[in-house]
mmCIF file of C-alpha atoms in Angstrom:
data_model
loop_
_atom_site.group_PDB
_atom_site.id
_atom_site.type_symbol
_atom_site.label_atom_id
_atom_site.label_comp_id
_atom_site.label_asym_id
_atom_site.label_seq_id
_atom_site.Cartn_x
_atom_site.Cartn_y
_atom_site.Cartn_z
ATOM 1 C CA MET A 1 42.904 -16.290 8.596
ATOM 2 C CA VAL A 2 46.019 -15.668 6.149
ATOM 3 C CA LYS A 3 46.166 -12.636 6.507
ATOM 4 C CA ASP A 4 45.711 -13.708 10.657
ATOM 5 C CA PHE A 5 48.236 -16.037 10.707
ATOM 6 C CA LYS A 6 50.882 -14.094 8.775
ATOM 7 C CA LYS A 7 50.096 -10.951 11.601
ATOM 8 C CA LEU A 8 50.841 -13.706 14.712
ATOM 9 C CA MET A 9 54.123 -15.040 12.513
ATOM 10 C CA VAL A 10 55.017 -11.504 12.223
ATOM 11 C CA HIS A 11 54.294 -10.844 15.791
ATOM 12 C CA LEU A 12 55.673 -14.044 17.309
ATOM 13 C CA GLU A 13 58.791 -13.382 15.690
ATOM 14 C CA GLU A 14 59.384 -9.858 17.147
ATOM 15 C CA LEU A 15 58.587 -11.512 20.217
ATOM 16 C CA ARG A 16 61.044 -13.859 20.178
ATOM 17 C CA LYS A 17 63.575 -11.803 19.697
ATOM 18 C CA LYS A 18 63.018 -8.795 22.485
ATOM 19 C CA HIS A 19 63.469 -12.327 24.406
ATOM 20 C CA ARG A 20 66.741 -12.786 23.197
ATOM 21 C CA THR A 21 68.111 -9.322 23.467
ATOM 22 C CA LEU A 22 66.612 -9.431 27.162
ATOM 23 C CA ASP A 23 68.047 -12.799 27.811
ATOM 24 C CA ASN A 24 71.406 -11.582 26.658
ATOM 25 C CA LYS A 25 70.926 -8.446 28.576
ATOM 26 C CA ILE A 26 70.224 -10.117 31.923
ATOM 27 C CA ASN A 27 72.933 -12.712 31.770
ATOM 28 C CA GLU A 28 74.939 -9.520 30.821
ATOM 29 C CA LEU A 29 73.881 -7.540 34.590
ATOM 30 C CA TYR A 30 74.371 -10.891 36.001
ATOM 31 C CA THR A 31 77.830 -10.797 36.536
ATOM 32 C CA HIS A 32 77.804 -7.649 38.445
ATOM 33 C CA HIS A 33 74.769 -7.806 40.891
ATOM 34 C CA ILE A 34 70.688 -7.613 41.363
ATOM 35 C CA THR A 35 69.501 -4.090 40.411
ATOM 36 C CA GLU A 36 66.213 -2.780 39.914
ATOM 37 C CA GLU A 37 66.708 -2.748 36.540
ATOM 38 C CA LEU A 38 67.282 -6.318 35.845
ATOM 39 C CA ARG A 39 64.543 -7.392 38.537
ATOM 40 C CA ARG A 40 62.820 -5.440 35.570
ATOM 41 C CA LEU A 41 64.391 -7.124 32.772
ATOM 42 C CA LYS A 42 63.521 -10.282 34.239
ATOM 43 C CA THR A 43 59.491 -9.314 34.146
ATOM 44 C CA GLU A 44 59.411 -8.278 31.268
ATOM 45 C CA LYS A 45 61.217 -11.596 29.702
ATOM 46 C CA LEU A 46 58.817 -13.622 31.777
ATOM 47 C CA TRP A 47 55.747 -11.633 29.984
ATOM 48 C CA LEU A 48 57.459 -12.160 26.500
ATOM 49 C CA LYS A 49 57.824 -15.865 27.445
ATOM 50 C CA ASP A 50 53.910 -16.259 28.701
ATOM 51 C CA GLU A 51 53.143 -13.795 25.400
ATOM 52 C CA ILE A 52 55.093 -16.072 22.810
ATOM 53 C CA TYR A 53 53.563 -19.450 24.298
ATOM 54 C CA ARG A 54 49.993 -18.020 23.763
ATOM 55 C CA ILE A 55 50.526 -17.190 20.101
ATOM 56 C CA GLU A 56 52.069 -20.445 19.825
ATOM 57 C CA LYS A 57 48.917 -21.745 21.764
ATOM 58 C CA GLU A 58 46.499 -19.926 19.662
ATOM 59 C CA LEU A 59 48.192 -20.739 16.612
ATOM 60 C CA ILE A 60 48.290 -25.277 16.996
ATOM 61 C CA ASP A 61 44.340 -24.904 18.461
ATOM 62 C CA ASN A 62 44.140 -23.220 14.975
ATOM 63 C CA GLY A 63 45.191 -26.024 13.255
ATOM 64 C CA MET A 64 48.955 -24.432 12.659
ATOM 65 C CA ILE A 65 51.935 -25.852 13.474
ATOM 66 C CA VAL A 66 54.933 -23.851 14.738
ATOM 67 C CA ASN A 67 57.881 -25.296 16.077
ATOM 68 C CA GLY A 68 58.134 -24.632 19.980
ATOM 69 C CA TYR A 69 60.619 -21.870 21.221
ATOM 70 C CA HIS A 70 61.804 -22.196 25.002
#
């Protein structure tokens, strides 16, 4: 269980970093105009947010408390 917890926490932090990076890139692209790349990045960002939520819920459901990230 501890090994799974550590693995999930590492994965969760990686997802959070990717989410922040995409958020910054999307904000940068918004200053120009909406492109196919922007749509793709927004879709990826939403997927990361869903995955972050799923992992946080799993950790909470297993009695491990994690600070929320939104």
